[in-house]
C-alpha cells in the first residue's frame, strides 16, 4: 500500500508541479565563414555523461533540466570553446534554447620543416623534375612525353615535329637523313650531320668531331625528349647555334611496367616494340626493343632497323646511385635520291635515271644504288651522389662504336667509317641562399678510320683514299641561377672550350689513286698529294638572361637573354672529294680545307604560360652569325665542300599555342573536350655581306605552320585532324634562282585509348595524296653544264626530294602494369 501511494505522488508531482522537467537545447555550429562544422563534440562541463555531436549541417540537440550549464565545443581542426547557457521552462528561455549559434575559429598549426623524398631515380630525372627545371631556363625550351604505346612513333619528326622552333623536312619518306632545322644551325650539311648537340640522359651522342647520325636515335627508348633551342643548351654544356636535343631513358624506378606494340601500314610497313621495367630492392632495370621494315613509297626505297636499349640501376643508399646504360642500333636504308620538279609532279615514286640529255641531269640511282648501313653500339655509366641536401654530383663515362657505310647519291663513291669515341662528363649542383649553381666538365676523344672506294654498281671497288681522323674536345661550363625576388631571377652562364681536328692521310700510294669512268668502263689513276692537316679551335661563350614570373599565381613567364654560340667544323666539312669535270666518273681530286670556327651573338625575348584551357610558348630571336659554315654541292662538277661566309643573320619567331574552346559537349562531367594546337615558325635568314648580300640562305622555309584539332572523350576515344603548311616557296640555292614550291598536306588520327590496358589507333598521312617536294639538295649556286642544248636549264636538274604519298597505319598496344 505504501509503494502504491509513493508512485501516485511521483506522477502528480511531475504533472502538476514540473519537478526537474527535461528541456531540449538546440543550436548550430559554424566556422568563421558561416559554413557548418560537423562532428563537433558537445558536452556539459562537470557532467561528461551528457554529450551530443553536431550533424553534417552543423546542428545539434541536447536534453537538459532547468538550470545553468557550461557547455564545451571541441573539434580537432578548431579552437576549443565554452559557453554558459541558462535552461528554463519559460517561453523566453525556451526561445533562447532553440536558437543557439556557436562560431568556432580554425586552429593554426606550427610544424617543423619536413623534407619528403619521392621514390625517384637519382641518376635519371623524372618528367616532373625536368619540367620544373625548364621553368628556370631564360629561353625557348620544349618538353615532349613520347607515349609510344598511344601513337605512331617511327621517326624524330613524329616526336618533335610539332614544337615551336623545330622544322623537320623528310628526305626519303620516313627513312634516315631528315633535314633538322633549329634556328638554321647546320641546315646546309647534307646529309644532316652538324649543328645540334644530341644526348641521351645528358651524355653526348655526337661523335667527337661534332657530327652525328640522326637515325640512331630510337624514339621507343625515350620516356620524354627535351629540346633546348640556341644557347639555352648551355645547361648541358653545349653552345651550338641550334641548341640541344636530349633523350631521357625510362627507368625501373620512375617508370615501372611497360608495353608491347605492333603497327602495320602502307608500303609494306611493319613495326614492333616492347618495353618493360621493374624495381626490386636496391636494383631496378628497364629495357626496350624495337624493329621495323618498309618498302617505301618509291623505287629503291626499302629500309629496315633494329634497336635494343636498356639500363640497370643500383642504389647503394639514399645518397648514391649508379646506372649502367647500353644500346645497339642497326639501320639499313636505300636512298632514292632527288628528281626534277617536273618528274616529281608526274610520278613521285620514280627515281632519277642519271644524265639523260637534254631532259635531265642527276644521279643514276638504279646503277649506283646509293644507301646507308649503320651499326652503332654504346655503353655508358652515370653515377649520382647526393653530397648534402643542397648539393649533388654527377659523373658519366661513355664509349661509342659505329660502323657506317655510306653510298653517296651524288659523287660515284662510297665512304666506310669506323668510329671509336670516349667521353667523360662531370656535373655539380649546389644550392645556397638564393643561388642555384651548376658547373661541369666535358672531355671527349674520337678516332675515325675512314676509307673511300670507287662505287662500281653499288659495291665497294678499289680504294682511292684512306684517312685517320682524330678529334678531341675539352669544355668547362658553369651556370648561376640567382633568385633576385619571388618573381625575378638572373641566370648567367659561361663556357670555355678547346677543340682539335687532326686528319692524317695514310693512303700508301698517293700517285696511284684509282678512278673509274662509266662512259668508257675503264679504270685510270690520278695523283693527289698527302692531305694531312692539324687544326685547333677555341672560344669563350658567355650568356646572361632574366626570368620574370607574372600573374596572380606567377604562372606567366617573361624571359630575355643575350648569348654567344660557337661551332667548330666537323671532318665531313674539312676533308672532301671532287669529280672535277664529269658526273659520270668517280672522284679524281681530294682536298683538305682550313676553316674558321662559326660564332654568333644572339638576342632572345619571349614568354610562356601553361593553363588549364590556354597555353602559349613564344620566342623571338636575332642572331648575328660570323663565318657561317655552309656546304656547297654541285651536280655538274661533283663537288661537296664547305665554305665560311663572313656575315649572315638569322632572325625568327617561334610560336606554339594550345586552346580548349569547348568542353562538356556530350558529357555532363566535362570529361570530353575539343582542343586546338598550332605552331608557327618564321625564319628570315639572310646574307649581310659578300657576293650574296641581301639573298636568303637556301634550305630554310621562311614560314612553316603545323596544326591540329582534336576531339577527346573521357580519355577513351579521340579523333584529330592535322596539317603541315609551307605557305611560301623556298630557294634551293644561295643565288635564289630556283625554288621549292609551297605546299600543304593533311593527316588524321583515330584512337581508342586505354580500354582496360589496350590501345588501338588508326593514322593517315597526306590523306589527299598531294605531290610535293618535302626537301631538296641545297646548292651554293647552280652551274649550267657546258652542253649544246639551249633549252636545258636548272629546271632540268634533279634537286627535289618527293614528300611521302598517301599512307595509312594501324597500331595496337598493350600496357603492362
PDB file of C-alpha atoms in Angstrom, residues 303-565:
ATOM      1  CA  UNK A 303      64.623   0.201 -95.129  1.00  0.00           C
ATOM      2  CA  UNK A 304      64.968  -1.888 -92.020  1.00  0.00           C
ATOM      3  CA  UNK A 305      66.045  -1.087 -88.495  1.00  0.00           C
ATOM      4  CA  UNK A 306      66.630  -2.732 -85.131  1.00  0.00           C
ATOM      5  CA  UNK A 307      67.148  -1.024 -81.751  1.00  0.00           C
ATOM      6  CA  UNK A 308      67.910  -2.502 -78.349  1.00  0.00           C
ATOM      7  CA  UNK A 309      68.356  -0.271 -75.320  1.00  0.00           C
ATOM      8  CA  UNK A 310      68.488  -0.880 -71.596  1.00  0.00           C
ATOM      9  CA  UNK A 311      69.790   0.315 -68.264  1.00  0.00           C
ATOM     10  CA  UNK A 312      70.397  -1.211 -64.833  1.00  0.00           C
ATOM     11  CA  UNK A 313      70.500   0.911 -61.690  1.00  0.00           C
ATOM     12  CA  UNK A 314      71.758   0.159 -58.206  1.00  0.00           C
ATOM     13  CA  UNK A 315      71.148   2.398 -55.202  1.00  0.00           C
ATOM     14  CA  UNK A 316      73.795   1.911 -52.515  1.00  0.00           C
ATOM     15  CA  UNK A 317      71.817   4.125 -50.126  1.00  0.00           C
ATOM     16  CA  UNK A 318      69.613   7.214 -50.206  1.00  0.00           C
ATOM     17  CA  UNK A 319      72.566   9.299 -51.408  1.00  0.00           C
ATOM     18  CA  UNK A 320      74.423   7.219 -54.016  1.00  0.00           C
ATOM     19  CA  UNK A 321      73.074   5.603 -57.172  1.00  0.00           C
ATOM     20  CA  UNK A 322      74.894   4.245 -60.212  1.00  0.00           C
ATOM     21  CA  UNK A 323      73.414   3.233 -63.540  1.00  0.00           C
ATOM     22  CA  UNK A 324      74.824   1.264 -66.473  1.00  0.00           C
ATOM     23  CA  UNK A 325      73.299   2.156 -69.849  1.00  0.00           C
ATOM     24  CA  UNK A 326      73.755   0.237 -73.087  1.00  0.00           C
ATOM     25  CA  UNK A 327      72.286   0.349 -76.577  1.00  0.00           C
ATOM     26  CA  UNK A 328      72.687  -1.154 -80.018  1.00  0.00           C
ATOM     27  CA  UNK A 329      71.185   0.259 -83.226  1.00  0.00           C
ATOM     28  CA  UNK A 330      71.170  -1.095 -86.754  1.00  0.00           C
ATOM     29  CA  UNK A 331      69.811   0.967 -89.627  1.00  0.00           C
ATOM     30  CA  UNK A 332      69.916  -0.048 -93.301  1.00  0.00           C
ATOM     31  CA  UNK A 333      68.106   2.002 -95.931  1.00  0.00           C
ATOM     32  CA  UNK A 334      68.194   2.764 -99.610  1.00  0.00           C
ATOM     33  CA  UNK A 335      68.385   6.362-100.876  1.00  0.00           C
ATOM     34  CA  UNK A 336      66.113   7.009-103.884  1.00  0.00           C
ATOM     35  CA  UNK A 337      67.632  10.449-104.402  1.00  0.00           C
ATOM     36  CA  UNK A 338      66.250  13.660-105.934  1.00  0.00           C
ATOM     37  CA  UNK A 339      64.100  14.314-109.011  1.00  0.00           C
ATOM     38  CA  UNK A 340      63.477  17.245-111.272  1.00  0.00           C
ATOM     39  CA  UNK A 341      60.382  19.210-110.313  1.00  0.00           C
ATOM     40  CA  UNK A 342      58.579  18.080-113.481  1.00  0.00           C
ATOM     41  CA  UNK A 343      59.353  14.405-112.801  1.00  0.00           C
ATOM     42  CA  UNK A 344      58.211  14.804-109.189  1.00  0.00           C
ATOM     43  CA  UNK A 345      54.804  16.156-110.197  1.00  0.00           C
ATOM     44  CA  UNK A 346      54.399  13.462-112.859  1.00  0.00           C
ATOM     45  CA  UNK A 347      55.301  10.475-110.652  1.00  0.00           C
ATOM     46  CA  UNK A 348      56.999  10.986-107.267  1.00  0.00           C
ATOM     47  CA  UNK A 349      57.571   7.233-106.878  1.00  0.00           C
ATOM     48  CA  UNK A 350      60.199   7.071-109.656  1.00  0.00           C
ATOM     49  CA  UNK A 351      63.960   7.644-109.354  1.00  0.00           C
ATOM     50  CA  UNK A 352      66.286   9.710-111.486  1.00  0.00           C
ATOM     51  CA  UNK A 353      67.754   7.759-114.456  1.00  0.00           C
ATOM     52  CA  UNK A 354      71.071   9.653-114.457  1.00  0.00           C
ATOM     53  CA  UNK A 355      72.355  12.017-117.156  1.00  0.00           C
ATOM     54  CA  UNK A 356      69.807  11.858-119.975  1.00  0.00           C
ATOM     55  CA  UNK A 357      70.398  14.967-122.066  1.00  0.00           C
ATOM     56  CA  UNK A 358      68.658  17.217-122.854  1.00  0.00           C
ATOM     57  CA  UNK A 359      65.961  16.069-120.431  1.00  0.00           C
ATOM     58  CA  UNK A 360      67.580  15.569-117.058  1.00  0.00           C
ATOM     59  CA  UNK A 361      70.844  15.618-115.117  1.00  0.00           C
ATOM     60  CA  UNK A 362      71.234  13.930-111.762  1.00  0.00           C
ATOM     61  CA  UNK A 363      72.357  10.750-110.026  1.00  0.00           C
ATOM     62  CA  UNK A 364      71.870   7.358-111.654  1.00  0.00           C
ATOM     63  CA  UNK A 365      70.102   5.711-108.717  1.00  0.00           C
ATOM     64  CA  UNK A 366      69.462   2.235-110.143  1.00  0.00           C
ATOM     65  CA  UNK A 367      73.061   1.922-111.313  1.00  0.00           C
ATOM     66  CA  UNK A 368      74.874   3.372-108.289  1.00  0.00           C
ATOM     67  CA  UNK A 369      72.448   2.081-105.610  1.00  0.00           C
ATOM     68  CA  UNK A 370      73.003   4.836-103.026  1.00  0.00           C
ATOM     69  CA  UNK A 371      72.178   3.961 -99.436  1.00  0.00           C
ATOM     70  CA  UNK A 372      73.479   3.721 -95.925  1.00  0.00           C
ATOM     71  CA  UNK A 373      74.138   0.910 -93.456  1.00  0.00           C
ATOM     72  CA  UNK A 374      74.923   1.783 -89.849  1.00  0.00           C
ATOM     73  CA  UNK A 375      75.687  -0.280 -86.780  1.00  0.00           C
ATOM     74  CA  UNK A 376      76.133   1.697 -83.574  1.00  0.00           C
ATOM     75  CA  UNK A 377      76.858   0.353 -80.090  1.00  0.00           C
ATOM     76  CA  UNK A 378      77.073   2.448 -76.956  1.00  0.00           C
ATOM     77  CA  UNK A 379      77.990   1.767 -73.335  1.00  0.00           C
ATOM     78  CA  UNK A 380      77.836   4.374 -70.571  1.00  0.00           C
ATOM     79  CA  UNK A 381      77.772   4.709 -66.817  1.00  0.00           C
ATOM     80  CA  UNK A 382      76.110   7.525 -64.904  1.00  0.00           C
ATOM     81  CA  UNK A 383      76.586   7.881 -61.154  1.00  0.00           C
ATOM     82  CA  UNK A 384      74.787  10.366 -58.935  1.00  0.00           C
ATOM     83  CA  UNK A 385      75.888  11.330 -55.418  1.00  0.00           C
ATOM     84  CA  UNK A 386      73.865  13.483 -53.022  1.00  0.00           C
ATOM     85  CA  UNK A 387      76.644  15.197 -51.077  1.00  0.00           C
ATOM     86  CA  UNK A 388      74.140  17.065 -48.898  1.00  0.00           C
ATOM     87  CA  UNK A 389      70.537  18.194 -49.047  1.00  0.00           C
ATOM     88  CA  UNK A 390      71.663  21.154 -51.180  1.00  0.00           C
ATOM     89  CA  UNK A 391      74.418  19.540 -53.244  1.00  0.00           C
ATOM     90  CA  UNK A 392      74.604  16.783 -55.885  1.00  0.00           C
ATOM     91  CA  UNK A 393      77.392  15.401 -58.067  1.00  0.00           C
ATOM     92  CA  UNK A 394      77.008  13.510 -61.361  1.00  0.00           C
ATOM     93  CA  UNK A 395      79.744  11.529 -63.070  1.00  0.00           C
ATOM     94  CA  UNK A 396      79.484   9.866 -66.515  1.00  0.00           C
ATOM     95  CA  UNK A 397      81.749   7.709 -68.651  1.00  0.00           C
ATOM     96  CA  UNK A 398      80.850   6.572 -72.169  1.00  0.00           C
ATOM     97  CA  UNK A 399      82.163   4.648 -75.151  1.00  0.00           C
ATOM     98  CA  UNK A 400      80.584   4.602 -78.606  1.00  0.00           C
ATOM     99  CA  UNK A 401      81.420   2.457 -81.645  1.00  0.00           C
ATOM    100  CA  UNK A 402      79.944   2.895 -85.109  1.00  0.00           C
ATOM    101  CA  UNK A 403      80.365   1.103 -88.415  1.00  0.00           C
ATOM    102  CA  UNK A 404      78.999   3.459 -91.065  1.00  0.00           C
ATOM    103  CA  UNK A 405      78.953   2.658 -94.785  1.00  0.00           C
ATOM    104  CA  UNK A 406      77.546   5.448 -96.943  1.00  0.00           C
ATOM    105  CA  UNK A 407      76.995   5.142-100.705  1.00  0.00           C
ATOM    106  CA  UNK A 408      76.754   8.740-101.919  1.00  0.00           C
ATOM    107  CA  UNK A 409      73.955   9.656-104.335  1.00  0.00           C
ATOM    108  CA  UNK A 410      75.968  12.480-105.938  1.00  0.00           C
ATOM    109  CA  UNK A 411      79.632  11.512-106.235  1.00  0.00           C
ATOM    110  CA  UNK A 412      80.150   7.973-107.533  1.00  0.00           C
ATOM    111  CA  UNK A 413      81.948   6.749-104.449  1.00  0.00           C
ATOM    112  CA  UNK A 414      81.388   5.001-101.149  1.00  0.00           C
ATOM    113  CA  UNK A 415      82.631   6.016 -97.726  1.00  0.00           C
ATOM    114  CA  UNK A 416      83.263   3.481 -94.969  1.00  0.00           C
ATOM    115  CA  UNK A 417      83.937   4.893 -91.489  1.00  0.00           C
ATOM    116  CA  UNK A 418      84.759   3.080 -88.258  1.00  0.00           C
ATOM    117  CA  UNK A 419      84.226   5.319 -85.212  1.00  0.00           C
ATOM    118  CA  UNK A 420      85.643   4.925 -81.709  1.00  0.00           C
ATOM    119  CA  UNK A 421      84.629   7.631 -79.216  1.00  0.00           C
ATOM    120  CA  UNK A 422      85.292   8.005 -75.499  1.00  0.00           C
ATOM    121  CA  UNK A 423      83.690  10.579 -73.258  1.00  0.00           C
ATOM    122  CA  UNK A 424      83.846  11.892 -69.702  1.00  0.00           C
ATOM    123  CA  UNK A 425      81.370  14.276 -68.097  1.00  0.00           C
ATOM    124  CA  UNK A 426      81.121  15.590 -64.542  1.00  0.00           C
ATOM    125  CA  UNK A 427      78.490  17.963 -63.199  1.00  0.00           C
ATOM    126  CA  UNK A 428      77.973  19.571 -59.804  1.00  0.00           C
ATOM    127  CA  UNK A 429      74.805  21.213 -58.491  1.00  0.00           C
ATOM    128  CA  UNK A 430      74.834  23.397 -55.368  1.00  0.00           C
ATOM    129  CA  UNK A 431      72.019  25.408 -53.748  1.00  0.00           C
ATOM    130  CA  UNK A 432      72.957  28.164 -51.326  1.00  0.00           C
ATOM    131  CA  UNK A 433      70.756  31.031 -50.152  1.00  0.00           C
ATOM    132  CA  UNK A 434      69.088  32.362 -53.303  1.00  0.00           C
ATOM    133  CA  UNK A 435      71.575  30.780 -55.735  1.00  0.00           C
ATOM    134  CA  UNK A 436      71.485  27.514 -57.665  1.00  0.00           C
ATOM    135  CA  UNK A 437      74.959  26.906 -59.089  1.00  0.00           C
ATOM    136  CA  UNK A 438      75.736  24.296 -61.737  1.00  0.00           C
ATOM    137  CA  UNK A 439      79.170  23.597 -63.157  1.00  0.00           C
ATOM    138  CA  UNK A 440      80.596  20.835 -65.283  1.00  0.00           C
ATOM    139  CA  UNK A 441      83.456  19.478 -67.340  1.00  0.00           C
ATOM    140  CA  UNK A 442      83.119  17.558 -70.624  1.00  0.00           C
ATOM    141  CA  UNK A 443      86.077  15.794 -72.229  1.00  0.00           C
ATOM    142  CA  UNK A 444      85.893  13.597 -75.326  1.00  0.00           C
ATOM    143  CA  UNK A 445      88.241  11.917 -77.752  1.00  0.00           C
ATOM    144  CA  UNK A 446      87.398  10.219 -81.029  1.00  0.00           C
ATOM    145  CA  UNK A 447      89.164   8.299 -83.766  1.00  0.00           C
ATOM    146  CA  UNK A 448      87.760   7.552 -87.232  1.00  0.00           C
ATOM    147  CA  UNK A 449      89.235   5.116 -89.719  1.00  0.00           C
ATOM    148  CA  UNK A 450      87.691   6.369 -92.983  1.00  0.00           C
ATOM    149  CA  UNK A 451      88.199   4.805 -96.413  1.00  0.00           C
ATOM    150  CA  UNK A 452      86.863   5.956 -99.776  1.00  0.00           C
ATOM    151  CA  UNK A 453      86.136   3.459-102.556  1.00  0.00           C
ATOM    152  CA  UNK A 454      85.071   3.725-106.165  1.00  0.00           C
ATOM    153  CA  UNK A 455      81.375   2.867-106.461  1.00  0.00           C
ATOM    154  CA  UNK A 456      81.013   0.090-109.048  1.00  0.00           C
ATOM    155  CA  UNK A 457      77.323  -0.802-109.387  1.00  0.00           C
ATOM    156  CA  UNK A 458      76.704  -0.104-105.695  1.00  0.00           C
ATOM    157  CA  UNK A 459      79.671  -2.149-104.470  1.00  0.00           C
ATOM    158  CA  UNK A 460      82.985  -1.069-102.929  1.00  0.00           C
ATOM    159  CA  UNK A 461      85.557  -1.262-105.708  1.00  0.00           C
ATOM    160  CA  UNK A 462      89.188  -0.062-105.482  1.00  0.00           C
ATOM    161  CA  UNK A 463      90.108   2.210-102.564  1.00  0.00           C
ATOM    162  CA  UNK A 464      91.286   5.717-103.524  1.00  0.00           C
ATOM    163  CA  UNK A 465      91.506   7.422-100.087  1.00  0.00           C
ATOM    164  CA  UNK A 466      92.329   6.393 -96.546  1.00  0.00           C
ATOM    165  CA  UNK A 467      92.345   8.800 -93.610  1.00  0.00           C
ATOM    166  CA  UNK A 468      92.845   8.540 -89.876  1.00  0.00           C
ATOM    167  CA  UNK A 469      90.850  11.313 -88.231  1.00  0.00           C
ATOM    168  CA  UNK A 470      91.406  12.395 -84.629  1.00  0.00           C
ATOM    169  CA  UNK A 471      89.154  14.744 -82.664  1.00  0.00           C
ATOM    170  CA  UNK A 472      89.480  15.890 -79.055  1.00  0.00           C
ATOM    171  CA  UNK A 473      87.437  18.336 -77.007  1.00  0.00           C
ATOM    172  CA  UNK A 474      87.605  19.915 -73.578  1.00  0.00           C
ATOM    173  CA  UNK A 475      84.780  22.093 -72.294  1.00  0.00           C
ATOM    174  CA  UNK A 476      84.116  23.750 -68.952  1.00  0.00           C
ATOM    175  CA  UNK A 477      80.748  25.324 -68.229  1.00  0.00           C
ATOM    176  CA  UNK A 478      79.028  26.988 -65.293  1.00  0.00           C
ATOM    177  CA  UNK A 479      75.631  28.496 -64.501  1.00  0.00           C
ATOM    178  CA  UNK A 480      74.338  30.636 -61.644  1.00  0.00           C
ATOM    179  CA  UNK A 481      70.587  30.969 -61.178  1.00  0.00           C
ATOM    180  CA  UNK A 482      70.114  33.862 -58.737  1.00  0.00           C
ATOM    181  CA  UNK A 483      66.607  34.438 -57.385  1.00  0.00           C
ATOM    182  CA  UNK A 484      66.533  38.214 -57.028  1.00  0.00           C
ATOM    183  CA  UNK A 485      62.968  38.160 -55.672  1.00  0.00           C
ATOM    184  CA  UNK A 486      59.970  35.849 -55.556  1.00  0.00           C
ATOM    185  CA  UNK A 487      59.239  36.862 -59.164  1.00  0.00           C
ATOM    186  CA  UNK A 488      62.589  37.775 -60.759  1.00  0.00           C
ATOM    187  CA  UNK A 489      65.635  35.569 -61.480  1.00  0.00           C
ATOM    188  CA  UNK A 490      69.001  36.335 -63.062  1.00  0.00           C
ATOM    189  CA  UNK A 491      70.737  33.482 -64.929  1.00  0.00           C
ATOM    190  CA  UNK A 492      74.361  33.731 -66.016  1.00  0.00           C
ATOM    191  CA  UNK A 493      76.340  31.114 -67.954  1.00  0.00           C
ATOM    192  CA  UNK A 494      79.883  30.684 -69.172  1.00  0.00           C
ATOM    193  CA  UNK A 495      81.505  28.073 -71.422  1.00  0.00           C
ATOM    194  CA  UNK A 496      85.230  27.761 -72.120  1.00  0.00           C
ATOM    195  CA  UNK A 497      86.032  25.259 -74.869  1.00  0.00           C
ATOM    196  CA  UNK A 498      89.004  23.907 -76.831  1.00  0.00           C
ATOM    197  CA  UNK A 499      88.795  21.548 -79.856  1.00  0.00           C
ATOM    198  CA  UNK A 500      91.283  19.765 -82.100  1.00  0.00           C
ATOM    199  CA  UNK A 501      90.589  18.292 -85.547  1.00  0.00           C
ATOM    200  CA  UNK A 502      93.587  16.398 -86.926  1.00  0.00           C
ATOM    201  CA  UNK A 503      93.447  14.466 -90.187  1.00  0.00           C
ATOM    202  CA  UNK A 504      96.175  12.120 -91.410  1.00  0.00           C
ATOM    203  CA  UNK A 505      96.307  10.806 -94.978  1.00  0.00           C
ATOM    204  CA  UNK A 506      97.586   7.213 -94.780  1.00  0.00           C
ATOM    205  CA  UNK A 507      96.881   6.068 -98.362  1.00  0.00           C
ATOM    206  CA  UNK A 508     100.039   4.102 -99.253  1.00  0.00           C
ATOM    207  CA  UNK A 509     100.357   5.125-102.942  1.00  0.00           C
ATOM    208  CA  UNK A 510      99.334   8.800-103.447  1.00  0.00           C
ATOM    209  CA  UNK A 511     100.276   8.679-107.155  1.00  0.00           C
ATOM    210  CA  UNK A 512      98.171   5.574-107.840  1.00  0.00           C
ATOM    211  CA  UNK A 513      94.702   6.550-106.689  1.00  0.00           C
ATOM    212  CA  UNK A 514      92.162   4.791-108.965  1.00  0.00           C
ATOM    213  CA  UNK A 515      89.138   6.426-110.609  1.00  0.00           C
ATOM    214  CA  UNK A 516      86.506   4.929-112.872  1.00  0.00           C
ATOM    215  CA  UNK A 517      84.634   6.213-115.930  1.00  0.00           C
ATOM    216  CA  UNK A 518      81.143   4.874-116.505  1.00  0.00           C
ATOM    217  CA  UNK A 519      81.301   6.192-120.059  1.00  0.00           C
ATOM    218  CA  UNK A 520      84.371   4.185-121.119  1.00  0.00           C
ATOM    219  CA  UNK A 521      84.015   1.471-118.438  1.00  0.00           C
ATOM    220  CA  UNK A 522      87.718   1.798-117.647  1.00  0.00           C
ATOM    221  CA  UNK A 523      89.855   2.449-114.560  1.00  0.00           C
ATOM    222  CA  UNK A 524      92.587   5.065-114.549  1.00  0.00           C
ATOM    223  CA  UNK A 525      94.798   6.692-111.899  1.00  0.00           C
ATOM    224  CA  UNK A 526      95.152  10.189-110.507  1.00  0.00           C
ATOM    225  CA  UNK A 527      97.709  11.788-108.216  1.00  0.00           C
ATOM    226  CA  UNK A 528      96.871  13.639-105.038  1.00  0.00           C
ATOM    227  CA  UNK A 529      99.447  14.892-102.590  1.00  0.00           C
ATOM    228  CA  UNK A 530      99.214  13.992 -98.944  1.00  0.00           C
ATOM    229  CA  UNK A 531      96.301  15.921 -97.395  1.00  0.00           C
ATOM    230  CA  UNK A 532      97.207  15.562 -93.713  1.00  0.00           C
ATOM    231  CA  UNK A 533      96.434  18.620 -91.593  1.00  0.00           C
ATOM    232  CA  UNK A 534      96.079  19.562 -87.910  1.00  0.00           C
ATOM    233  CA  UNK A 535      93.651  22.288 -86.851  1.00  0.00           C
ATOM    234  CA  UNK A 536      92.506  23.638 -83.491  1.00  0.00           C
ATOM    235  CA  UNK A 537      89.730  25.942 -82.300  1.00  0.00           C
ATOM    236  CA  UNK A 538      88.832  27.635 -79.016  1.00  0.00           C
ATOM    237  CA  UNK A 539      86.225  30.022 -77.628  1.00  0.00           C
ATOM    238  CA  UNK A 540      84.778  31.660 -74.524  1.00  0.00           C
ATOM    239  CA  UNK A 541      80.991  31.810 -74.664  1.00  0.00           C
ATOM    240  CA  UNK A 542      79.032  33.863 -72.107  1.00  0.00           C
ATOM    241  CA  UNK A 543      75.281  34.137 -71.633  1.00  0.00           C
ATOM    242  CA  UNK A 544      73.091  36.273 -69.383  1.00  0.00           C
ATOM    243  CA  UNK A 545      69.314  36.045 -69.010  1.00  0.00           C
ATOM    244  CA  UNK A 546      66.357  37.160 -66.903  1.00  0.00           C
ATOM    245  CA  UNK A 547      63.075  35.480 -65.972  1.00  0.00           C
ATOM    246  CA  UNK A 548      60.081  37.375 -64.593  1.00  0.00           C
ATOM    247  CA  UNK A 549      57.113  35.440 -63.229  1.00  0.00           C
ATOM    248  CA  UNK A 550      53.901  37.404 -63.651  1.00  0.00           C
ATOM    249  CA  UNK A 551      50.235  36.803 -62.873  1.00  0.00           C
ATOM    250  CA  UNK A 552      48.380  36.044 -59.654  1.00  0.00           C
ATOM    251  CA  UNK A 553      49.845  32.533 -59.496  1.00  0.00           C
ATOM    252  CA  UNK A 554      53.225  33.501 -61.005  1.00  0.00           C
ATOM    253  CA  UNK A 555      52.466  31.169 -63.894  1.00  0.00           C
ATOM    254  CA  UNK A 556      53.095  33.621 -66.751  1.00  0.00           C
ATOM    255  CA  UNK A 557      56.794  33.854 -67.537  1.00  0.00           C
ATOM    256  CA  UNK A 558      58.656  36.508 -69.497  1.00  0.00           C
ATOM    257  CA  UNK A 559      62.301  35.910 -70.375  1.00  0.00           C
ATOM    258  CA  UNK A 560      65.231  37.613 -72.078  1.00  0.00           C
ATOM    259  CA  UNK A 561      68.780  36.518 -72.819  1.00  0.00           C
ATOM    260  CA  UNK A 562      71.909  37.510 -74.713  1.00  0.00           C
ATOM    261  CA  UNK A 563      74.306  34.717 -75.649  1.00  0.00           C
ATOM    262  CA  UNK A 564      77.358  33.737 -77.651  1.00  0.00           C
ATOM    263  CA  UNK A 565      77.367  30.464 -79.625  1.00  0.00           C
TER     264      UNK A 565
END
